[in-house]
Structures are given as C-alpha cells and as structure tokens.
Amino acid sequence: MRLKISARKSDLARLQAYMVGDALKEKNPHLEIEYRFKESLGDKNLTDPLWQIPEKGVFTEDFYGELIRGETDMVVHSWKDLPTEHKSDTVIAATLPRADQRDLLLLKKTHFEKIQQTKALRVFSSSPRREYNLTDFFKTHLPFSLESVRFESVRGNIPTRLRKLLENPEVDGLIVAKAALDRLLVARQDEFQEVRHQLRSYLSHLDWAVLPLSINPNAAAQGALAVEIMAKRPDLEALLKDIHDESTFHCAQKERTWLASFGGGCHQKIGVAVLSRPYGEITFLKGLTDQGQVLNTRTLTPNHSVPRFPAEQLWSSEVRAERLPLSPTPLAPHLNALYVARAEAWPEGLKSPGFVWTAGLKTWKNLAQKGIWVHGCAESLGEQEDARLDVLAGRSLHWAKLSHEEGFETSSENLPLVATYRLQPLGTLASVTNKECFFWNSGSQFLHAIQEAPEILKKHHACGPGNTYKVLRAYMEKHNAFDPARLNIFLDQEDWRQQCTK
C-alpha cells in the first residue's frame, strides 16, 4: 500500500509528518509513504501577528483543499492550528501521544543584570493568551523584582525566533511551545542535524523556565498532532487506529470544545489545559473572554464519586509545626538538580547545582524572592509529575530532594533526600474524634496525629495527589485499614470542602 502524507514545509512540520509515517511503518513494515510538503498562508505572511490575520486556519486550510481534491491521503497538523469549527467531510482519525503541552520562557543570560537594574522585562510573543496570563506572574516569580513586563510581536519558525531574540539587543526573552523545541532537539533524521546543532548553540546563551499550566494553560490542543483524512476512508481509519492515542485525543478534544464555547480562535486571551491522571481529570481554564469575563478555574473531576458530610464533620489540618534548621549533608558531586519541597528547605548559602524544580508555586515565588532561578514546578500535584527537563538540559539530570528529615518515607534512589530541617509538631488533636472526614496537608502530620488519636484511622481521609497520599496509603495498607472509598484525592482544601460538603 502506498500513502501520501502532507504537511507544511517547516522543519517542525516535516518532522511531525515523519513521526506519523514512522509510527505507521512500525505497525505496517511494507507500507510505502510519499511525503508532500508546501507553504501555507501563515508561512507566507510573516509580518502580521497570527491573531490579526482575518483568515481562519492559516496553517491548515490549504491542505484541506488537497484532501478534498484527492491529492493526498492524510495531513499531519499541529492540532492547535486547526480551527475549532467542525467539518463534516473530514475527520481527525489519529493522534500520537502528546508532547509536553506547556509553554517555555527563554531568557538571555547576559541580560540578567540589565533586567535587575531596570526592573523591566521585554519578551517576544505574539500570543494574547500569554500576555494576559503571564504579565503578573513574571513580576512575582522571576528573581528580578520586576515593575513592568512588555510583550512584543514575533513571527517565524523556532530557530528564526531564537535568532531574532539573540540578535535584538532590546529584547530580553522569548516564549515558545515547549513541545516544538523538544521535538526538534531529539530529531534523529540526518536532515535535522544542522537545526539541532543550531538550537543547542542558541540555548547555550539562554536560561529557561517551564511555565505552569495553572497560571498559563496551553493553547487548546498544544503539543498534540492531528492526522486529518476524508471522512469516507475506512481503510485509512483502520490503519491509523493502531497508532492512535485515545487519552491524548480525548484531552485535546476537550480543550478545543472549551475554546469553541468562548468563540474559538488564536485572538482569544484564553488558555485551557486538560490532564488525565489515574485519580481523575484536571482542568485549568484561565484568561479573558471577548465579552470581558474573567476565567480562572482549577478543577479535578475524580474517577469515582466522593462521600459527602455535614460541614461540621469535616476537619482540615494545617502544618502546625516549628521548623528547626539542620546542618545539611553536602550535595553529592553527581547531583545536578534539586526538587525543593518548601522554600524553608533551602539553606542559607546553598548554591544551585544547575536545575531547580519546586513542589508548588508558593515555593517557586519564595525562592525567586531570594534571587534563585527556578526552572519550573510540580504545581502541587506531587513528585510523580515528570518535570521533562532532560531534553532541554541536553543531559540526564540526577535529582535530590530538599525537605525535612521525615521526608524519607517517599524518597528513593531516583530522588534521595537531603534533610535541611526537622519538624517539631505544635498543639494537640483535641475534639477531633467526633469528626468524620479529615484533610491532611502533610504526611508527617498524619503520622503524628494517628499516634495521638488512633481511633480516627478508619474514618474518611483526604489529601492532595502527591507524597501525602503515598504516606497515608502506605500506613493504612500496613495496618490493614486501606479502603479506596475512604481515602480520596483532591487538588487542595478548597476543592475538598466544595466536593465533600453536603
């Protein structure tokens, strides 16, 4: 069987077409593929910001015509480029597993002192979504005490935009889709060798931070590939079914449905990210609609129903403990990346070993105010969230965790603990035995509480999706008290109260 696959002619678009073709050939070794590459309207107009170009589908509509005329069998798109309006004569028949859907800030290392002195940041990005969602974040989460942030339009492919950044003495940084840069950096085909080396050269002059989805949700379907075919091609549907990733498809479709509900289009100041996790589906929605409605929601839809109680039967813990500093063990020479559980875990005088990742946004902000460059965070979703930094770093990262001395219960060979403080619990658990549902902010606090009031063990418990859940579950399993209906995950205390109150 011989197939024609079409895509734009940029490096990234060609690479993405090859990814689909290689996946198909892996399942069908005798398949013959002809690739067809050409410029789209969006490639020809590199002057106007995309949101100002009146035509919809500026990167995709030309290829729709090829499908209709039978000139090609399938088109590989970056799914975020497709208009949200439904077409009846074509379908998205497959997508590969999603790349990193987050945005990436790239900043010139030589401009750090200038930014610190002027307290002003100038960033290349043509996205209204990024400008709306990131302006205030940059003022508080970068180590510069910024007073102003200015966004400026830029067009071109990834290497072109990086070159424009490095050649412009007035602009400090650039925001790109991380998926695009990651894919180009790992491209194995010989034809991409030059662009790989070029990108590595550019990155040597830049520092970077992976931007959090809760602050800056991605453009709908960013990081996902869409394989478009004619609707009446059951032969191609059967072929593509073998490489289709349903989870990616589901999340990307949900994001596009959200965007379409507000009018769709890249002119929108709206980002939406849908994440599928073992415990449920997380949705981040943030921005400003054309009608002036402010959007800012962070929700978890659990995989199963959760119990509800009268408000007076709920009890939530705060981490009531005195933090006593320890003399930390020096970092092993091979460790080049730190996962920081709380800002208090960073001891005075510690120099960054290279890469810094924090448990949440609060820790990121506190470290930035100490002058520490943070490369991103787990957004309070737990250590199990993959930072996905090795490709950008250009090498394997060897991590250590800065936390309190009882953080050992979730440390491992891949994330050894460096204890920099210990917790001295404060207060007692008086008058909690009449409560029915407990929310824990800390695994160590749960362990202390269960010693003081063991009768609460068989009641209902809740926590976030990270290490606290691991601690609670391990303890309950050890004492034959684990019941999945009595241990539930929520994003935070507010989410827990909303979902568990009758």
Short mmCIF file of C-alpha atoms in Angstrom, two decimals:
data_model
loop_
_atom_site.label_atom_id
_atom_site.label_comp_id
_atom_site.label_asym_id
_atom_site.label_seq_id
_atom_site.Cartn_x
_atom_site.Cartn_y
_atom_site.Cartn_z
CA MET A 1 0.00 0.00 0.00
CA ARG A 2 1.25 3.48 -0.89
CA LEU A 3 0.26 6.55 1.14
CA LYS A 4 0.64 10.27 0.55
CA ILE A 5 1.17 12.34 3.71
CA SER A 6 1.07 16.13 3.52
CA ALA A 7 2.30 18.80 5.91
CA ARG A 8 3.81 22.27 5.97
CA LYS A 9 7.44 22.50 4.85
CA SER A 10 8.92 23.95 8.06
CA ASP A 11 11.42 21.79 9.95
CA LEU A 12 8.93 21.08 12.72
CA ALA A 13 6.04 20.22 10.39
CA ARG A 14 8.20 17.86 8.32
CA LEU A 15 9.47 16.20 11.47
CA GLN A 16 5.91 15.71 12.75
CA ALA A 17 4.88 14.16 9.42
CA TYR A 18 7.85 11.77 9.68
CA MET A 19 6.79 10.86 13.23
CA VAL A 20 3.37 9.78 11.95
CA GLY A 21 4.87 7.98 8.97
CA ASP A 22 7.42 6.13 11.12
CA ALA A 23 4.70 5.08 13.57
CA LEU A 24 2.62 3.71 10.68
CA LYS A 25 5.57 1.86 9.15
CA GLU A 26 6.43 0.32 12.51
CA LYS A 27 2.99 -1.30 12.52
CA ASN A 28 2.97 -1.92 8.73
CA PRO A 29 6.56 -2.54 7.53
CA HIS A 30 5.58 -2.94 3.87
CA LEU A 31 3.86 0.43 3.70
CA GLU A 32 5.27 2.91 1.16
CA ILE A 33 4.99 6.61 2.02
CA GLU A 34 5.33 9.68 -0.15
CA TYR A 35 5.65 12.98 1.72
CA ARG A 36 4.27 16.22 0.27
CA PHE A 37 5.44 19.49 1.86
CA LYS A 38 4.41 23.05 0.96
CA GLU A 39 3.98 26.50 2.49
CA SER A 40 0.65 27.57 3.98
CA LEU A 41 -0.84 31.07 4.06
CA GLY A 42 0.53 31.50 7.59
CA ASP A 43 4.04 30.63 6.39
CA LYS A 44 3.87 33.24 3.62
CA ASN A 45 2.62 36.08 5.84
CA LEU A 46 5.33 36.51 8.46
CA THR A 47 4.54 40.17 9.15
CA ASP A 48 1.17 40.21 10.93
CA PRO A 49 0.57 38.60 14.33
CA LEU A 50 -1.48 35.44 13.76
CA TRP A 51 -4.45 36.77 15.70
CA GLN A 52 -4.64 39.75 13.34
CA ILE A 53 -4.80 37.64 10.15
CA PRO A 54 -8.51 37.53 9.23
CA GLU A 55 -8.48 34.10 7.59
CA LYS A 56 -9.16 31.09 9.80
CA GLY A 57 -6.91 28.03 9.55
CA VAL A 58 -3.97 30.00 8.15
CA PHE A 59 -1.70 26.94 8.60
CA THR A 60 -4.27 24.28 7.68
CA GLU A 61 -6.88 25.40 5.13
CA ASP A 62 -4.64 24.91 2.06
CA PHE A 63 -4.24 21.24 2.98
CA TYR A 64 -7.97 20.76 3.42
CA GLY A 65 -8.22 21.54 -0.30
CA GLU A 66 -5.67 18.83 -1.08
CA LEU A 67 -7.77 16.27 0.80
CA ILE A 68 -10.99 17.33 -0.93
CA ARG A 69 -9.35 17.09 -4.37
CA GLY A 70 -7.84 13.67 -3.60
CA GLU A 71 -4.27 14.91 -3.98
CA THR A 72 -3.19 13.44 -0.65
CA ASP A 73 -4.37 10.72 1.74
CA MET A 74 -3.75 12.43 5.05
CA VAL A 75 -2.46 15.68 6.52
CA VAL A 76 -0.45 15.98 9.72
CA HIS A 77 -1.22 19.19 11.64
CA SER A 78 -0.17 20.73 14.90
CA TRP A 79 -3.64 20.35 16.37
CA LYS A 80 -3.66 23.79 17.95
CA ASP A 81 -3.52 25.31 14.44
CA LEU A 82 -6.86 23.80 13.37
CA PRO A 83 -9.99 25.98 13.57
CA THR A 84 -12.42 24.81 16.26
CA GLU A 85 -15.33 24.69 13.80
CA HIS A 86 -16.40 21.15 12.88
CA LYS A 87 -16.02 19.90 9.29
CA SER A 88 -18.40 17.18 8.11
CA ASP A 89 -16.33 15.87 5.20
CA THR A 90 -13.03 15.30 7.07
CA VAL A 91 -12.18 13.75 10.44
CA ILE A 92 -9.24 13.68 12.84
CA ALA A 93 -8.55 9.96 12.68
CA ALA A 94 -5.49 9.71 14.94
CA THR A 95 -3.02 11.48 17.15
CA LEU A 96 0.24 10.30 18.70
CA PRO A 97 0.93 10.50 22.45
CA ARG A 98 1.10 14.14 23.44
CA ALA A 99 4.36 16.01 23.84
CA ASP A 100 4.82 18.50 26.69
CA GLN A 101 1.89 20.90 26.39
CA ARG A 102 3.42 23.70 28.48
CA ASP A 103 4.99 26.96 27.32
CA LEU A 104 8.64 27.79 27.86
CA LEU A 105 10.27 31.10 28.80
CA LEU A 106 13.76 31.60 27.36
CA LEU A 107 15.83 34.47 28.77
CA LYS A 108 19.23 35.81 27.73
CA LYS A 109 21.81 35.12 30.44
CA THR A 110 23.64 38.33 29.53
CA HIS A 111 20.51 40.37 30.30
CA PHE A 112 20.02 39.27 33.91
CA GLU A 113 21.93 42.23 35.34
CA LYS A 114 20.18 44.67 32.98
CA ILE A 115 16.74 43.34 33.96
CA GLN A 116 17.64 43.57 37.63
CA GLN A 117 18.71 47.19 37.25
CA THR A 118 15.82 48.40 35.08
CA LYS A 119 13.18 46.18 36.75
CA ALA A 120 11.69 45.84 33.27
CA LEU A 121 11.29 42.80 31.03
CA ARG A 122 10.73 42.75 27.27
CA VAL A 123 9.55 39.45 25.82
CA PHE A 124 8.92 38.23 22.28
CA SER A 125 5.47 36.63 21.95
CA SER A 126 2.53 37.33 19.66
CA SER A 127 0.02 35.47 21.84
CA PRO A 128 -2.71 37.49 23.62
CA ARG A 129 -3.21 34.45 25.88
CA ARG A 130 0.36 34.51 27.12
CA GLU A 131 0.43 38.27 27.61
CA TYR A 132 -2.77 38.25 29.68
CA ASN A 133 -1.89 35.25 31.83
CA LEU A 134 1.84 35.79 32.38
CA THR A 135 2.38 39.52 32.96
CA ASP A 136 1.67 39.43 36.70
CA PHE A 137 3.32 36.01 37.13
CA PHE A 138 6.62 37.29 35.76
CA LYS A 139 6.57 40.20 38.21
CA THR A 140 6.43 37.84 41.21
CA HIS A 141 8.12 34.58 40.15
CA LEU A 142 11.32 35.74 38.46
CA PRO A 143 14.31 36.88 40.58
CA PHE A 144 14.26 40.49 39.37
CA SER A 145 11.62 42.45 41.36
CA LEU A 146 10.03 43.48 38.06
CA GLU A 147 7.86 46.56 37.78
CA SER A 148 6.96 46.28 34.09
CA VAL A 149 6.60 43.49 31.52
CA ARG A 150 6.24 44.26 27.83
CA PHE A 151 5.27 41.75 25.11
CA GLU A 152 6.35 42.31 21.50
CA SER A 153 5.21 40.54 18.35
CA VAL A 154 7.48 37.99 16.67
CA ARG A 155 6.88 35.54 13.83
CA GLY A 156 8.84 32.72 12.22
CA ASN A 157 9.78 29.14 12.99
CA ILE A 158 11.53 28.16 16.22
CA PRO A 159 15.14 28.71 15.00
CA THR A 160 14.14 32.03 13.41
CA ARG A 161 12.53 33.32 16.59
CA LEU A 162 15.53 32.29 18.69
CA ARG A 163 17.86 34.01 16.24
CA LYS A 164 15.73 37.17 16.34
CA LEU A 165 15.91 37.12 20.15
CA LEU A 166 19.69 36.82 20.26
CA GLU A 167 20.19 39.49 17.57
CA ASN A 168 17.89 42.07 19.17
CA PRO A 169 19.72 43.94 21.96
CA GLU A 170 16.50 45.45 23.29
CA VAL A 171 14.52 42.23 23.89
CA ASP A 172 15.29 40.01 26.87
CA GLY A 173 13.29 36.84 26.31
CA LEU A 174 11.05 34.68 24.17
CA ILE A 175 8.11 32.36 24.89
CA VAL A 176 7.64 29.23 22.76
CA ALA A 177 5.68 26.00 22.93
CA LYS A 178 7.99 23.56 24.72
CA ALA A 179 6.78 20.65 22.57
CA ALA A 180 8.15 22.27 19.41
CA LEU A 181 11.62 22.80 20.85
CA ASP A 182 11.72 19.35 22.46
CA ARG A 183 10.81 17.62 19.20
CA LEU A 184 13.45 19.45 17.17
CA LEU A 185 16.16 18.76 19.76
CA VAL A 186 15.63 15.00 19.59
CA ALA A 187 15.01 14.67 15.85
CA ARG A 188 17.04 11.70 14.64
CA GLN A 189 16.87 12.23 10.88
CA ASP A 190 20.07 13.48 9.26
CA GLU A 191 18.27 16.38 7.57
CA PHE A 192 17.67 17.95 11.01
CA GLN A 193 21.28 17.69 12.20
CA GLU A 194 22.07 21.31 11.34
CA VAL A 195 18.99 22.70 13.06
CA ARG A 196 19.70 20.57 16.16
CA HIS A 197 23.22 21.97 16.43
CA GLN A 198 21.92 25.49 15.79
CA LEU A 199 19.34 25.20 18.55
CA ARG A 200 21.91 23.86 21.02
CA SER A 201 24.14 26.81 20.21
CA TYR A 202 21.29 29.24 20.83
CA LEU A 203 20.33 27.55 24.11
CA SER A 204 23.86 27.92 25.47
CA HIS A 205 23.16 31.68 25.70
CA LEU A 206 19.80 31.29 27.43
CA ASP A 207 18.28 30.23 30.71
CA TRP A 208 14.73 28.92 30.75
CA ALA A 209 11.70 28.15 32.87
CA VAL A 210 8.80 25.81 32.13
CA LEU A 211 5.65 27.86 32.69
CA PRO A 212 2.97 26.36 34.97
CA LEU A 213 -0.35 25.30 33.46
CA SER A 214 -2.34 26.60 36.41
CA ILE A 215 -1.07 30.12 35.64
CA ASN A 216 -0.69 29.82 31.87
CA PRO A 217 -2.83 26.99 30.46
CA ASN A 218 -1.77 25.99 26.98
CA ALA A 219 -3.40 26.93 23.70
CA ALA A 220 -6.11 24.33 23.11
CA ALA A 221 -4.55 21.02 21.93
CA GLN A 222 -0.97 22.38 22.08
CA GLY A 223 1.60 19.58 21.89
CA ALA A 224 -0.81 17.19 20.12
CA LEU A 225 -0.69 16.13 16.46
CA ALA A 226 -3.86 15.77 14.39
CA VAL A 227 -3.98 13.37 11.43
CA GLU A 228 -6.77 14.58 9.16
CA ILE A 229 -8.36 12.35 6.50
CA MET A 230 -11.53 12.30 4.41
CA ALA A 231 -14.49 11.04 6.44
CA LYS A 232 -15.26 8.21 4.00
CA ARG A 233 -11.91 6.43 4.18
CA PRO A 234 -12.47 3.33 6.38
CA ASP A 235 -9.21 1.87 5.03
CA LEU A 236 -7.22 4.77 6.49
CA GLU A 237 -9.23 4.77 9.73
CA ALA A 238 -8.28 1.11 10.27
CA LEU A 239 -4.64 1.86 9.53
CA LEU A 240 -4.48 4.86 11.85
CA LYS A 241 -6.29 3.12 14.69
CA ASP A 242 -3.10 1.22 15.51
CA ILE A 243 -1.12 4.41 16.26
CA HIS A 244 -3.94 6.38 17.87
CA ASP A 245 -3.58 7.52 21.49
CA GLU A 246 -7.08 7.87 22.93
CA SER A 247 -6.06 9.78 26.06
CA THR A 248 -4.32 12.50 24.03
CA PHE A 249 -7.27 12.67 21.65
CA HIS A 250 -9.78 12.97 24.50
CA CYS A 251 -7.88 15.75 26.32
CA ALA A 252 -7.17 17.72 23.14
CA GLN A 253 -10.81 17.49 22.06
CA LYS A 254 -12.00 18.68 25.46
CA GLU A 255 -9.68 21.69 25.31
CA ARG A 256 -10.95 22.59 21.84
CA THR A 257 -14.54 22.25 22.99
CA TRP A 258 -13.83 24.65 25.85
CA LEU A 259 -12.22 27.17 23.50
CA ALA A 260 -15.06 26.87 20.98
CA SER A 261 -17.57 27.65 23.74
CA PHE A 262 -15.96 31.11 24.04
CA GLY A 263 -15.77 31.72 20.30
CA GLY A 264 -12.50 29.95 19.40
CA GLY A 265 -9.53 31.47 17.59
CA CYS A 266 -5.94 32.42 18.43
CA HIS A 267 -7.05 36.02 19.13
CA GLN A 268 -8.60 34.80 22.37
CA LYS A 269 -6.86 35.57 25.67
CA ILE A 270 -7.81 32.10 26.87
CA GLY A 271 -5.77 29.03 27.76
CA VAL A 272 -7.19 25.63 28.69
CA ALA A 273 -5.31 22.50 29.77
CA VAL A 274 -6.87 19.10 30.42
CA LEU A 275 -4.72 16.48 32.17
CA SER A 276 -5.65 12.83 32.57
CA ARG A 277 -4.36 11.29 35.78
CA PRO A 278 -5.00 7.92 37.50
CA TYR A 279 -7.16 9.63 40.13
CA GLY A 280 -9.20 11.83 37.75
CA GLU A 281 -9.19 14.59 35.16
CA ILE A 282 -7.70 18.01 35.92
CA THR A 283 -8.78 21.11 34.00
CA PHE A 284 -7.06 24.51 34.13
CA LEU A 285 -9.00 27.34 32.48
CA LYS A 286 -7.65 30.89 32.60
CA GLY A 287 -7.96 34.09 30.61
CA LEU A 288 -10.34 36.80 29.49
CA THR A 289 -13.22 36.36 27.04
CA ASP A 290 -14.13 38.82 24.31
CA GLN A 291 -17.12 39.81 26.49
CA GLY A 292 -14.86 40.72 29.41
CA GLN A 293 -15.50 37.61 31.52
CA VAL A 294 -12.51 36.68 33.69
CA LEU A 295 -11.76 32.94 33.68
CA ASN A 296 -9.68 31.36 36.43
CA THR A 297 -10.64 27.81 37.45
CA ARG A 298 -8.69 24.77 38.55
CA THR A 299 -10.85 21.66 38.88
CA LEU A 300 -10.48 17.95 39.45
CA THR A 301 -13.15 15.53 38.30
CA PRO A 302 -12.49 12.35 40.34
CA ASN A 303 -12.71 8.93 38.71
CA HIS A 304 -15.32 7.90 41.27
CA SER A 305 -17.94 9.57 43.46
CA VAL A 306 -16.77 11.03 46.77
CA PRO A 307 -18.59 10.90 50.12
CA ARG A 308 -20.36 13.99 51.46
CA PHE A 309 -20.70 15.11 55.06
CA PRO A 310 -22.23 17.98 57.02
CA ALA A 311 -19.70 20.83 57.24
CA GLU A 312 -19.28 20.36 60.99
CA GLN A 313 -17.97 16.81 60.42
CA LEU A 314 -15.06 17.98 58.24
CA TRP A 315 -11.64 18.72 59.77
CA SER A 316 -8.64 20.07 57.90
CA SER A 317 -5.11 20.22 59.16
CA GLU A 318 -2.61 22.99 58.85
CA VAL A 319 1.08 22.19 59.11
CA ARG A 320 1.34 23.29 62.73
CA ALA A 321 5.00 22.72 63.42
CA GLU A 322 8.14 24.58 64.31
CA ARG A 323 10.83 24.23 61.66
CA LEU A 324 14.23 23.67 63.22
CA PRO A 325 17.17 24.00 60.79
CA LEU A 326 19.65 21.17 60.41
CA SER A 327 23.19 21.17 59.10
CA PRO A 328 22.52 19.66 55.67
CA THR A 329 24.66 16.93 54.22
CA PRO A 330 26.71 18.35 51.34
CA LEU A 331 25.25 17.51 47.95
CA ALA A 332 26.92 14.60 46.18
CA PRO A 333 29.05 15.83 43.24
CA HIS A 334 26.95 13.98 40.64
CA LEU A 335 23.70 15.69 41.70
CA ASN A 336 22.80 18.49 39.31
CA ALA A 337 19.09 19.07 40.02
CA LEU A 338 17.09 19.84 43.16
CA TYR A 339 13.43 19.22 43.93
CA VAL A 340 12.53 21.72 46.67
CA ALA A 341 9.56 20.81 48.86
CA ARG A 342 9.31 24.18 50.65
CA ALA A 343 11.26 27.41 50.47
CA GLU A 344 12.35 26.85 54.10
CA ALA A 345 14.21 23.76 52.90
CA TRP A 346 16.74 25.91 51.00
CA PRO A 347 19.58 26.55 53.48
CA GLU A 348 21.44 29.83 53.57
CA GLY A 349 24.49 29.82 51.37
CA LEU A 350 23.46 26.89 49.17
CA LYS A 351 24.38 27.44 45.53
CA SER A 352 22.17 26.00 42.83
CA PRO A 353 23.68 22.79 41.41
CA GLY A 354 22.23 23.64 37.99
CA PHE A 355 18.50 22.97 37.91
CA VAL A 356 15.81 23.81 40.46
CA TRP A 357 12.26 22.43 40.50
CA THR A 358 9.75 23.23 43.22
CA ALA A 359 6.77 21.38 44.64
CA GLY A 360 4.42 24.30 44.05
CA LEU A 361 4.01 27.92 43.06
CA LYS A 362 4.38 29.32 46.56
CA THR A 363 7.82 27.75 46.94
CA TRP A 364 8.77 28.99 43.46
CA LYS A 365 7.79 32.55 44.40
CA ASN A 366 9.65 32.46 47.72
CA LEU A 367 12.84 31.13 46.12
CA ALA A 368 12.65 33.74 43.35
CA GLN A 369 12.46 36.45 46.00
CA LYS A 370 15.73 35.03 47.38
CA GLY A 371 17.30 35.54 43.94
CA ILE A 372 17.16 31.87 42.90
CA TRP A 373 16.31 30.97 39.31
CA VAL A 374 13.60 28.27 39.28
CA HIS A 375 13.12 26.11 36.18
CA GLY A 376 9.51 25.14 36.93
CA CYS A 377 7.31 23.37 39.43
CA ALA A 378 5.06 20.35 40.00
CA GLU A 379 2.06 22.66 40.67
CA SER A 380 1.25 20.85 43.95
CA LEU A 381 0.44 17.68 42.00
CA GLY A 382 3.25 15.64 43.57
CA GLU A 383 6.75 14.40 42.88
CA GLN A 384 5.40 11.82 40.46
CA GLU A 385 4.76 14.60 37.93
CA ASP A 386 7.52 14.31 35.32
CA ALA A 387 9.47 17.57 35.01
CA ARG A 388 10.52 16.56 31.46
CA LEU A 389 13.70 18.62 31.51
CA ASP A 390 16.36 16.22 30.20
CA VAL A 391 15.90 17.16 26.54
CA LEU A 392 16.31 20.88 27.22
CA ALA A 393 19.18 20.26 29.61
CA GLY A 394 20.95 18.18 26.97
CA ARG A 395 21.90 15.56 29.55
CA SER A 396 20.45 13.26 32.17
CA LEU A 397 19.51 15.03 35.38
CA HIS A 398 20.35 13.48 38.75
CA TRP A 399 17.97 14.76 41.40
CA ALA A 400 17.93 15.24 45.15
CA LYS A 401 15.02 16.39 47.31
CA LEU A 402 15.37 19.20 49.83
CA SER A 403 12.85 18.64 52.61
CA HIS A 404 12.51 17.86 56.32
CA GLU A 405 14.12 14.83 57.93
CA GLU A 406 10.88 12.84 57.91
CA GLY A 407 10.62 13.22 54.15
CA PHE A 408 12.37 9.86 53.94
CA GLU A 409 9.10 7.99 53.62
CA THR A 410 8.78 8.91 49.95
CA SER A 411 12.42 9.32 48.95
CA SER A 412 14.05 6.80 46.62
CA GLU A 413 17.25 6.10 44.74
CA ASN A 414 15.99 8.38 41.98
CA LEU A 415 15.17 11.18 44.44
CA PRO A 416 17.40 10.87 47.53
CA LEU A 417 16.51 13.06 50.49
CA VAL A 418 18.72 15.91 51.69
CA ALA A 419 17.20 16.89 55.04
CA THR A 420 17.68 20.57 55.84
CA TYR A 421 15.20 20.97 58.72
CA ARG A 422 13.07 18.99 61.12
CA LEU A 423 9.50 19.48 62.23
CA GLN A 424 8.50 19.94 65.85
CA PRO A 425 4.70 19.38 65.98
CA LEU A 426 2.71 22.01 67.85
CA GLY A 427 -0.68 21.64 69.53
CA THR A 428 -2.88 18.59 70.03
CA LEU A 429 -5.81 16.94 68.31
CA ALA A 430 -8.38 17.68 70.99
CA SER A 431 -12.03 17.34 69.95
CA VAL A 432 -11.41 15.69 66.58
CA THR A 433 -12.64 12.19 67.34
CA ASN A 434 -16.19 13.29 66.53
CA LYS A 435 -15.17 14.33 63.02
CA GLU A 436 -15.81 12.03 60.06
CA CYS A 437 -13.59 13.31 57.25
CA PHE A 438 -10.03 14.65 57.59
CA PHE A 439 -7.94 16.59 55.06
CA TRP A 440 -4.17 16.30 55.53
CA ASN A 441 -1.63 18.79 54.18
CA SER A 442 1.32 16.76 55.39
CA GLY A 443 2.08 13.06 55.61
CA SER A 444 4.22 13.58 58.69
CA GLN A 445 1.35 15.38 60.41
CA PHE A 446 -0.94 12.43 59.70
CA LEU A 447 1.62 10.05 61.20
CA HIS A 448 1.88 12.17 64.36
CA ALA A 449 -1.89 12.52 64.60
CA ILE A 450 -2.56 8.82 64.24
CA GLN A 451 -0.30 8.12 67.22
CA GLU A 452 -2.23 10.62 69.32
CA ALA A 453 -5.72 9.60 68.14
CA PRO A 454 -5.55 6.11 66.56
CA GLU A 455 -9.34 5.82 66.52
CA ILE A 456 -9.54 8.19 63.55
CA LEU A 457 -7.68 5.76 61.28
CA LYS A 458 -10.86 4.07 60.00
CA LYS A 459 -12.66 7.31 59.27
CA HIS A 460 -12.58 9.13 55.91
CA HIS A 461 -9.36 10.84 54.87
CA ALA A 462 -8.36 13.14 52.02
CA CYS A 463 -5.24 14.89 50.73
CA GLY A 464 -3.53 16.20 47.61
CA PRO A 465 -2.24 13.92 44.83
CA GLY A 466 1.42 13.92 45.91
CA ASN A 467 3.51 12.45 48.70
CA THR A 468 0.91 12.89 51.40
CA TYR A 469 -1.30 10.38 49.59
CA LYS A 470 1.60 7.91 49.39
CA VAL A 471 2.24 8.23 53.13
CA LEU A 472 -1.41 7.79 54.09
CA ARG A 473 -1.96 4.84 51.80
CA ALA A 474 1.25 3.05 52.85
CA TYR A 475 0.36 3.42 56.54
CA MET A 476 -3.20 2.23 56.00
CA GLU A 477 -2.08 -0.79 53.98
CA LYS A 478 0.49 -1.69 56.62
CA HIS A 479 -2.24 -1.67 59.28
CA ASN A 480 -4.88 -3.41 57.12
CA ALA A 481 -7.01 -0.27 57.13
CA PHE A 482 -6.84 0.80 53.48
CA ASP A 483 -10.18 1.30 51.77
CA PRO A 484 -10.12 3.24 48.47
CA ALA A 485 -13.56 4.65 49.27
CA ARG A 486 -12.16 6.19 52.48
CA LEU A 487 -9.03 7.80 51.03
CA ASN A 488 -9.70 10.39 48.36
CA ILE A 489 -7.56 12.83 46.37
CA PHE A 490 -8.40 16.49 45.88
CA LEU A 491 -6.42 19.40 44.45
CA ASP A 492 -6.45 21.33 47.73
CA GLN A 493 -8.53 22.06 50.84
CA GLU A 494 -10.94 24.31 49.00
CA ASP A 495 -11.60 21.62 46.38
CA TRP A 496 -12.13 19.07 49.18
CA ARG A 497 -14.64 21.25 51.05
CA GLN A 498 -16.61 22.00 47.90
CA GLN A 499 -16.87 18.37 46.86
CA CYS A 500 -17.35 16.79 50.29
CA THR A 501 -19.81 19.16 51.96
CA LYS A 502 -23.47 18.19 51.86
#
